[in-house]
GROMACS .gro file of C-alpha atoms in nm:
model
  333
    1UNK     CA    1  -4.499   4.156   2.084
    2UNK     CA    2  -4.630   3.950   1.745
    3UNK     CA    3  -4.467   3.780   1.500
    4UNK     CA    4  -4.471   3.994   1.177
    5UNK     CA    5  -4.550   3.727   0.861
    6UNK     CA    6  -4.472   4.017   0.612
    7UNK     CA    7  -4.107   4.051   0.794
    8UNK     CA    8  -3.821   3.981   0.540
    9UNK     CA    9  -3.669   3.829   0.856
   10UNK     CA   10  -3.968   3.517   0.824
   11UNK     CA   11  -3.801   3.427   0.471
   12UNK     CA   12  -3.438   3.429   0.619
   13UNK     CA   13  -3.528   3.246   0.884
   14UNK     CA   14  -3.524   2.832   0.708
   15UNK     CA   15  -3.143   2.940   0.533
   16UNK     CA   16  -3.054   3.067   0.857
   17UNK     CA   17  -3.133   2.717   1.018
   18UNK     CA   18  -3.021   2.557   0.755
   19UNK     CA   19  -2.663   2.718   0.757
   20UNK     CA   20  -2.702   2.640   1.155
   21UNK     CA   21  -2.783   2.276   1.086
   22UNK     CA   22  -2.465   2.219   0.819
   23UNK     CA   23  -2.246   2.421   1.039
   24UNK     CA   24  -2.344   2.181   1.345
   25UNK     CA   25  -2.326   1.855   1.124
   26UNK     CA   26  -1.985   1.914   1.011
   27UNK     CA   27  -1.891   1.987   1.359
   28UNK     CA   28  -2.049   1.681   1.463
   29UNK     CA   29  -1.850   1.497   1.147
   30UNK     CA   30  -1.512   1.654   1.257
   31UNK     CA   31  -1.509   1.541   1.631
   32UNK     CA   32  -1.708   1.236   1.575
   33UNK     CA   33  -1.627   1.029   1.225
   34UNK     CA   34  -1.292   0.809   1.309
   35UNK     CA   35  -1.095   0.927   0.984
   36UNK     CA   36  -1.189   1.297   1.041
   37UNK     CA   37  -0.841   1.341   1.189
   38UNK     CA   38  -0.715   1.186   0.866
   39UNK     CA   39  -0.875   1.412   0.666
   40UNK     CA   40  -1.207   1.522   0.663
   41UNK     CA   41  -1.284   1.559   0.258
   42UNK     CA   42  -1.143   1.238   0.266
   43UNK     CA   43  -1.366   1.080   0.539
   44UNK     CA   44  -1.702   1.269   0.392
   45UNK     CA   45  -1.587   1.089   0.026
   46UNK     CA   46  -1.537   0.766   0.190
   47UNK     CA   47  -1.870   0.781   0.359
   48UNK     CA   48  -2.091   0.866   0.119
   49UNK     CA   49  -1.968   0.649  -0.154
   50UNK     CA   50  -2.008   0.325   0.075
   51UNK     CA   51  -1.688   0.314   0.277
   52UNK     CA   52  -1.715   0.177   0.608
   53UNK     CA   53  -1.520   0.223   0.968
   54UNK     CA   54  -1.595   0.018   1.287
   55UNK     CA   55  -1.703   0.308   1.540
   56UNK     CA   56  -1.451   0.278   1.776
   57UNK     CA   57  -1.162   0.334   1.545
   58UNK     CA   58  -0.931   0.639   1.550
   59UNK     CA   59  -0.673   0.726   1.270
   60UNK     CA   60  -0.348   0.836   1.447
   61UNK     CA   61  -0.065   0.966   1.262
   62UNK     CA   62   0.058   0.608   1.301
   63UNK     CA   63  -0.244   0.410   1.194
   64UNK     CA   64  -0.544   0.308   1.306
   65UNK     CA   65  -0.671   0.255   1.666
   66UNK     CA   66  -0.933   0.160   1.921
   67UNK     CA   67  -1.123   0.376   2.119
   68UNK     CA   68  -1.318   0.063   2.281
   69UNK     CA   69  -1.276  -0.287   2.291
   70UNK     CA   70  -1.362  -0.456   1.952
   71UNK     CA   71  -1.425  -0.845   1.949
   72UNK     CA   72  -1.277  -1.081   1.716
   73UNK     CA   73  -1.466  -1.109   1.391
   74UNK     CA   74  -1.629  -0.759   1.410
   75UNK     CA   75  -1.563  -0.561   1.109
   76UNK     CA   76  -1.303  -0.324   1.085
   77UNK     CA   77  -1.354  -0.168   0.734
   78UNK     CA   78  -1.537  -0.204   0.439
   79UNK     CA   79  -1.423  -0.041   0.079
   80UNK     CA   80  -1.680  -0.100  -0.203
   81UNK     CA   81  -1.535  -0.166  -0.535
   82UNK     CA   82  -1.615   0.185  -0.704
   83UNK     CA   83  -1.362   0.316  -0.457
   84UNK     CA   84  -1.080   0.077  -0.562
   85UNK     CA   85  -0.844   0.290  -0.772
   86UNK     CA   86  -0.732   0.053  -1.092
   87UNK     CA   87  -0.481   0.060  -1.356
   88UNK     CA   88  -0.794   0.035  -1.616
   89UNK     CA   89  -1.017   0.273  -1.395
   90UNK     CA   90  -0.711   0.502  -1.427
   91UNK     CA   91  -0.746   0.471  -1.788
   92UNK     CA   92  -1.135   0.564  -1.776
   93UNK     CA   93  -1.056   0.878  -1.592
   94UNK     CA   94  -0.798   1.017  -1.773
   95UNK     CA   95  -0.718   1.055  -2.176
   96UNK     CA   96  -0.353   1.035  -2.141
   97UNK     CA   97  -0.366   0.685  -1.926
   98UNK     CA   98  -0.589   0.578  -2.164
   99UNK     CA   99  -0.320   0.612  -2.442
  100UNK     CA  100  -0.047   0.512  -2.225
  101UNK     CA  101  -0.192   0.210  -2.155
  102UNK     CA  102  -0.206   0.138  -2.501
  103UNK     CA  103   0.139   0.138  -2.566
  104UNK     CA  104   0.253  -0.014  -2.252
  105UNK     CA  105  -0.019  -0.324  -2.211
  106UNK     CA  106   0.139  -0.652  -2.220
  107UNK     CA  107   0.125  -0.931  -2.500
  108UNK     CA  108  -0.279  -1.082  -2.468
  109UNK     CA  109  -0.306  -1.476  -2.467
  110UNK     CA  110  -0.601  -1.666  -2.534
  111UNK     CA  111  -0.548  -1.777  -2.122
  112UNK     CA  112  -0.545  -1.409  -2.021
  113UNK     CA  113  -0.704  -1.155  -2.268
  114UNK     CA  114  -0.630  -0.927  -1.990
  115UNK     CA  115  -0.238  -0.975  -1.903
  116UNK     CA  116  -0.196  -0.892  -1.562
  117UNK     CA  117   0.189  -0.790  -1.573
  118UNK     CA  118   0.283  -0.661  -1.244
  119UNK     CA  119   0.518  -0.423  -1.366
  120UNK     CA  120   0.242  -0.284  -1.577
  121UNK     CA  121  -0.011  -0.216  -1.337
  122UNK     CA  122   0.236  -0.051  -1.105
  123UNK     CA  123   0.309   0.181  -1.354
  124UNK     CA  124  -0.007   0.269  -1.486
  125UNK     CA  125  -0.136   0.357  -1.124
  126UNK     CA  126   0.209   0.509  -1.017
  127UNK     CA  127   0.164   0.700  -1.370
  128UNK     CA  128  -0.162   0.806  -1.284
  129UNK     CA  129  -0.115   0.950  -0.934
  130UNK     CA  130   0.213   1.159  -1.033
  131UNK     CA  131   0.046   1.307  -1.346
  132UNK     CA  132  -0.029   1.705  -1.298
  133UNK     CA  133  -0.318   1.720  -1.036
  134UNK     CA  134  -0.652   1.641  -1.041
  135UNK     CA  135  -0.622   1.387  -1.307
  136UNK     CA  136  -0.935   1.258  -1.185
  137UNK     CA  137  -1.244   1.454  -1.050
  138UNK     CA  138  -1.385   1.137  -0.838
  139UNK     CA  139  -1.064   0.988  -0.695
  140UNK     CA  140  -0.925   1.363  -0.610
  141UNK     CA  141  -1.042   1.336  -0.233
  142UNK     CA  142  -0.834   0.991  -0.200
  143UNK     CA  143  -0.562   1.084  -0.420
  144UNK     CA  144  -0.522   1.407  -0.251
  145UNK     CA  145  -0.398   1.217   0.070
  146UNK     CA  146  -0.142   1.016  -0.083
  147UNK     CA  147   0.198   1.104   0.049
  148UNK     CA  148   0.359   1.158  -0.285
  149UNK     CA  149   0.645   1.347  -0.208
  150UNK     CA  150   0.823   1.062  -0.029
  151UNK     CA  151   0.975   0.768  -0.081
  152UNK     CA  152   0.831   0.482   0.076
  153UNK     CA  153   1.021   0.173  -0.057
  154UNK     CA  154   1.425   0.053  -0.158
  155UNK     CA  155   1.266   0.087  -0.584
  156UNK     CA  156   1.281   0.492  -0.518
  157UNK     CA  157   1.611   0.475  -0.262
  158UNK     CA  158   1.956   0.528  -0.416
  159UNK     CA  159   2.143   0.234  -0.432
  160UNK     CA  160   2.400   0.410  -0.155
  161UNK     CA  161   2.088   0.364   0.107
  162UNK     CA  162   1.968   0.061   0.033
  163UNK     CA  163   2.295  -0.096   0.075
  164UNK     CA  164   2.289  -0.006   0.494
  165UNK     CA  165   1.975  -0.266   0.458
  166UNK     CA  166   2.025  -0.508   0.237
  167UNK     CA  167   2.339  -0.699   0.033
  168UNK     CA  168   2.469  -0.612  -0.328
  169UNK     CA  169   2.309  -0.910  -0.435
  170UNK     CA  170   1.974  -0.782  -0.361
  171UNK     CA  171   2.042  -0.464  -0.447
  172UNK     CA  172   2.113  -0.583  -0.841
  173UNK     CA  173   1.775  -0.747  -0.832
  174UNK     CA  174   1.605  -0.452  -0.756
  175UNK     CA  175   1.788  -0.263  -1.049
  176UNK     CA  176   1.646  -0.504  -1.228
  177UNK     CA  177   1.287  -0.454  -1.145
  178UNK     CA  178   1.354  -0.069  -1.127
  179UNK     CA  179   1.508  -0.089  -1.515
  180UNK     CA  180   1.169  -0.263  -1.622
  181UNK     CA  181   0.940   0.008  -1.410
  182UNK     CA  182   1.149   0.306  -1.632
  183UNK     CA  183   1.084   0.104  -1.958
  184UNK     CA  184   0.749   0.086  -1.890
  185UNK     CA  185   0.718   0.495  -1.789
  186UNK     CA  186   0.939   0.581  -2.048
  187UNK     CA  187   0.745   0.371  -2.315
  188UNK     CA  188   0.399   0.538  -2.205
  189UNK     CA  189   0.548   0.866  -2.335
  190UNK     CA  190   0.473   1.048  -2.035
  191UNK     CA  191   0.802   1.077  -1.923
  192UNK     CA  192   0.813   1.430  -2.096
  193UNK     CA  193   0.544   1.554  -1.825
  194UNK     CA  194   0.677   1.323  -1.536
  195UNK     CA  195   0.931   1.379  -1.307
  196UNK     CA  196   1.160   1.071  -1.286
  197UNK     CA  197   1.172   1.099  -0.883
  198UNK     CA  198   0.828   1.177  -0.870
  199UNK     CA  199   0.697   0.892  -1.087
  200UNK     CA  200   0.960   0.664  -0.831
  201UNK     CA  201   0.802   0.775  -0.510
  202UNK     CA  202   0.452   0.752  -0.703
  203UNK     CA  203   0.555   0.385  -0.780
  204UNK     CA  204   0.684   0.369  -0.394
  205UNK     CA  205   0.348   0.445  -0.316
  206UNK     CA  206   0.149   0.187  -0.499
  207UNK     CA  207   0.359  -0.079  -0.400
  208UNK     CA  208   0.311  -0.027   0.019
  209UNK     CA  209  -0.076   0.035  -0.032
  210UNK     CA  210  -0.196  -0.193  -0.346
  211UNK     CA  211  -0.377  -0.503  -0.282
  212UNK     CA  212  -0.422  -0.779  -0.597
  213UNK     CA  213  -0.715  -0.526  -0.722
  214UNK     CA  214  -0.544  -0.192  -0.673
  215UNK     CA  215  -0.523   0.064  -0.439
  216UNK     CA  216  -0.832   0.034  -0.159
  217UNK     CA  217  -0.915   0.354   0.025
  218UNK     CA  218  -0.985   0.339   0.421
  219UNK     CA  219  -0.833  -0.014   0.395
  220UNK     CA  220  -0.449   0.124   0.323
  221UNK     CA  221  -0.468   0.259   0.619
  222UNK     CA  222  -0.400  -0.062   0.825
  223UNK     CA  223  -0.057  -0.180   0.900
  224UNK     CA  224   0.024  -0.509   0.867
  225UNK     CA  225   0.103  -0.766   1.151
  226UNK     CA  226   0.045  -1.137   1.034
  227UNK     CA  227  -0.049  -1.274   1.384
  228UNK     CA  228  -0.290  -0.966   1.480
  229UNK     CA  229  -0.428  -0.888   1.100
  230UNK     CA  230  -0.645  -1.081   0.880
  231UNK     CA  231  -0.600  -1.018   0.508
  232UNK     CA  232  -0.844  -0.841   0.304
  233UNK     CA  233  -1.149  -1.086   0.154
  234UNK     CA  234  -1.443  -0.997  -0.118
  235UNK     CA  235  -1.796  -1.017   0.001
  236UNK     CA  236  -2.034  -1.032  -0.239
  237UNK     CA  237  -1.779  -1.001  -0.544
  238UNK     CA  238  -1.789  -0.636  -0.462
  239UNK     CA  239  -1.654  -0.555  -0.151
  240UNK     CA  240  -1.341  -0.560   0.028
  241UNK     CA  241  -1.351  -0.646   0.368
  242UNK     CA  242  -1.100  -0.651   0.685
  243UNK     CA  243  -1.192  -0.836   1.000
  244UNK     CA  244  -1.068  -0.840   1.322
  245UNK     CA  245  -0.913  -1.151   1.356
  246UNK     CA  246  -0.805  -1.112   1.752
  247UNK     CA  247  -0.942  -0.908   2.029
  248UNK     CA  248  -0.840  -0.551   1.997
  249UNK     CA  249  -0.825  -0.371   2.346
  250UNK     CA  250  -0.927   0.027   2.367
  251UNK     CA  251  -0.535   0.197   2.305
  252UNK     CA  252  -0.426  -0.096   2.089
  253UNK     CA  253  -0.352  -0.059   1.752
  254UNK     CA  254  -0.590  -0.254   1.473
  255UNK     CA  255  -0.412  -0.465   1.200
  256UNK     CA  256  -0.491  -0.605   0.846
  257UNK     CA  257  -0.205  -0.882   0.723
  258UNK     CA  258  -0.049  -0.811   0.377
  259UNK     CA  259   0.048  -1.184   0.376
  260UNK     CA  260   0.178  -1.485   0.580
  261UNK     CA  261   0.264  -1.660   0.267
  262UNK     CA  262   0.577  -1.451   0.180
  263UNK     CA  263   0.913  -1.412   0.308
  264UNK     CA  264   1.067  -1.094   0.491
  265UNK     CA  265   1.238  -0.980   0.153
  266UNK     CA  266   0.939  -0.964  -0.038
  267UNK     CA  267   0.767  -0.743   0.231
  268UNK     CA  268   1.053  -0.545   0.296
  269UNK     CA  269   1.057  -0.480  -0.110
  270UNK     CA  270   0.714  -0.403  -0.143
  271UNK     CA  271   0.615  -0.253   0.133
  272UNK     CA  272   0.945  -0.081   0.230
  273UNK     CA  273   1.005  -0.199   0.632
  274UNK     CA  274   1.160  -0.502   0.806
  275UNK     CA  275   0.948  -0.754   0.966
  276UNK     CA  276   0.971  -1.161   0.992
  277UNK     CA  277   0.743  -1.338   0.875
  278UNK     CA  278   0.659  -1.717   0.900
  279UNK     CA  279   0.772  -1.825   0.551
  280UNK     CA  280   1.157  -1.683   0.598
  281UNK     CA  281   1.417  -1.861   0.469
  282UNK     CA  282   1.801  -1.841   0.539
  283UNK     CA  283   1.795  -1.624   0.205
  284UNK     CA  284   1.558  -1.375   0.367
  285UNK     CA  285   1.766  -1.365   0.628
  286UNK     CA  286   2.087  -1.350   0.496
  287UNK     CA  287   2.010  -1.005   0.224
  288UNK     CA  288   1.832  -0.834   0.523
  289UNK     CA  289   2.132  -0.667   0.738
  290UNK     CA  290   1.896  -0.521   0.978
  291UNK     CA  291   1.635  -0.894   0.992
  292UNK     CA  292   1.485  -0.915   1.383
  293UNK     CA  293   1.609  -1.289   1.418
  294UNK     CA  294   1.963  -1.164   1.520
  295UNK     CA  295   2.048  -1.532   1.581
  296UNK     CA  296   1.894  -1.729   1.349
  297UNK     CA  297   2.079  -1.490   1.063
  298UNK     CA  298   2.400  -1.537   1.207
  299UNK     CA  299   2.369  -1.918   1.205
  300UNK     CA  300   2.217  -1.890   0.809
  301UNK     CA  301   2.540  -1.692   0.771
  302UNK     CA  302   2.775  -1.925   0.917
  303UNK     CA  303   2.593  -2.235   0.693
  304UNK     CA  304   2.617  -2.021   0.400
  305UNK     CA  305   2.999  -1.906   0.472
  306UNK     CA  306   3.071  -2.300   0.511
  307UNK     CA  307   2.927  -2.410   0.197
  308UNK     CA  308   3.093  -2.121   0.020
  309UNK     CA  309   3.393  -2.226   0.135
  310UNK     CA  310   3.373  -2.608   0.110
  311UNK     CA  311   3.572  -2.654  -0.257
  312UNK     CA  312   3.519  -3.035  -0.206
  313UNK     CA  313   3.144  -2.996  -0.314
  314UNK     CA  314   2.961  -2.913  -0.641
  315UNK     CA  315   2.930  -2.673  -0.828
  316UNK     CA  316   2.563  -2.656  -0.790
  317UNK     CA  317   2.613  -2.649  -0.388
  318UNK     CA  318   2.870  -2.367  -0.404
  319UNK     CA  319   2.637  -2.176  -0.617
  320UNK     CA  320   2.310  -2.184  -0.418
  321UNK     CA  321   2.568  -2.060  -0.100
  322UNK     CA  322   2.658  -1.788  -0.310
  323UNK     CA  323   2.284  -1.646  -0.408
  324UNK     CA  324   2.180  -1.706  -0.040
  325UNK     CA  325   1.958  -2.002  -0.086
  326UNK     CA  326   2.130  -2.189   0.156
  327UNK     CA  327   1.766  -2.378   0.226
  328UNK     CA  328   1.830  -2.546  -0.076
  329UNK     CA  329   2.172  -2.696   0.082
  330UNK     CA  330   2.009  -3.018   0.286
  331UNK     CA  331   1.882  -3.106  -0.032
  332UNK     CA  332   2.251  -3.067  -0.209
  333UNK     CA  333   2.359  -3.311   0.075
   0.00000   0.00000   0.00000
């Protein structure tokens, strides 16, 4: 038996081993990378445009865990700026944001040439990510995971929900920021090929992900615990880094913090769940119906029914009882 060089199988033969060696990588990829359970276009974008994943991490359905021990310090993830999804990158990739934008930018000051309204970047992303698919060709693979069809926070809820968590009063504030978010799609001119709820669970969206740049791939993926998570720093100027800041066991779950600096109520209305926090106050307490510290609301409850009640005092006093910022009351003393 000899080999035959004229065979037509001899010129078969390297796209034969080279369908072998993709088919074997991608098997390899699937069982191997830790966000091919996530998704595996997903996890082959994030790779090859920089991303980063400590090895022993897993994505569950519930987040993101260890497979082995990881020691404090050790990187978790790493997102490089060109996969940070902004309200002006959104504008870049797609001719209608770009217009948008230009009708719903903020007032420019000689402080801040670049106004960066809250309300206006929300939109513009949120915009962006409910507009008919792909509205971008790059961010597709990211995008593509996002769980649009839900609503993830109390600005998409109806009002009827929302009140089984938190009070009336809180409940007019957020109409308030929801009535500037509409103005804002409304004012784009998009709202003709929008959906109202879908633009809502869009903005739902942005808000539980975004960090002070915008949306960060691989990173959003974290939940947040501030005494297990570090928050997210810049190396370099152009990546976004998460560390682990305690000792995550094999089976435990790994944690970025969204911020220690801010009360239950803010978290709860950005990122759409109750947790305490170390800067509550009595008025975090007191609009949360469903806040951990059973206790400590019921006593910020009973100081705020007291001062409510107490005709003998000012104005002033009666009136910070009423809005919940019974902190303020030792000072009214």
């Amino acid at each position: 038996m000899y080999l035959n060089l004229n065979s037509p199988l001899i010129y078969a033969l390297p796209v034969f081993l080279s369908v072998v060696t993709g088919l074997l990588t991608r098997f390899l990829f699937r069982r191997h990378h830790p966000l091919a359970s996530y998704d595996i276009s997903f996890a082959k974008w994030f790779e090859t445009n920089g991303g980063h994943i400590h090895d022993c991490l897993q994505h569950r359905p519930s987040g993101l865990f260890a497979t082995c021990d990881i020691l404090p310090g050790e990187l978790l993830l790493a997102t490089p700026d060109s996969l940070v999804l902004s309200a002006f990158k959104a504008g870049s990739e797609d001719g209608r944001m770009r217009t948008a934008m230009e009708k719903m930018r903020p007032p420019r000051n000689d402080n801040n040439p670049l106004t960066e309204d809250f309300n206006f970047i929300l939109t513009t992303l949120a915009l962006f990510l409910s507009l008919p698919h792909p509205p971008s060709d790059f961010f597709s693979p990211y995008i593509n995971t996002l769980p649009l069809n839900d609503c993830h926070t109390p600005t998409c809820r109806t009002p009827e929900y929302n009140l089984h968590n938190h009070t009336i009063t809180f409940e007019q504030a957020l109409q308030t920021k929801r009535s500037s978010i509409l103005n804002y799609y409304h004012l784009s001119g998009l709202a003709s090929s929008v959906n109202q709820q879908d633009f809502l669970n869009a903005v739902s969206v942005v808000e539980s992900r975004a960090w002070p740049p915008g949306l960060i791939p691989g990173i959003d993926l974290l939940n947040h615990d501030h005494v297990l998570g570090s928050p997210v720093k810049q190396l370099n100027g152009n990546l976004n880094v998460v560390t682990a800041k305690t000792h995550v066991s094999a089976g435990d779950e790994a944690f970025d913090s969204y911020s220690s600096n801010v009360g239950a109520l803010v978290i709860y209305q950005n990122y759409g769940f109750v947790s305490s926090s170390p800067s509550d106050t009595c008025k975090d307490l007191i609009h949360l119906r469903n806040h951990p510290d059973r206790d400590r609301r019921r006593n910020c409850l009973e100081l705020k029914n007291r001062a409510f009640n107490d005709k003998n005092k000012e104005s002033e006093r009666r009136a910070a009882a009423l809005h919940g910022d019974v902190d303020l009351l030792n000072v009214l003393d």
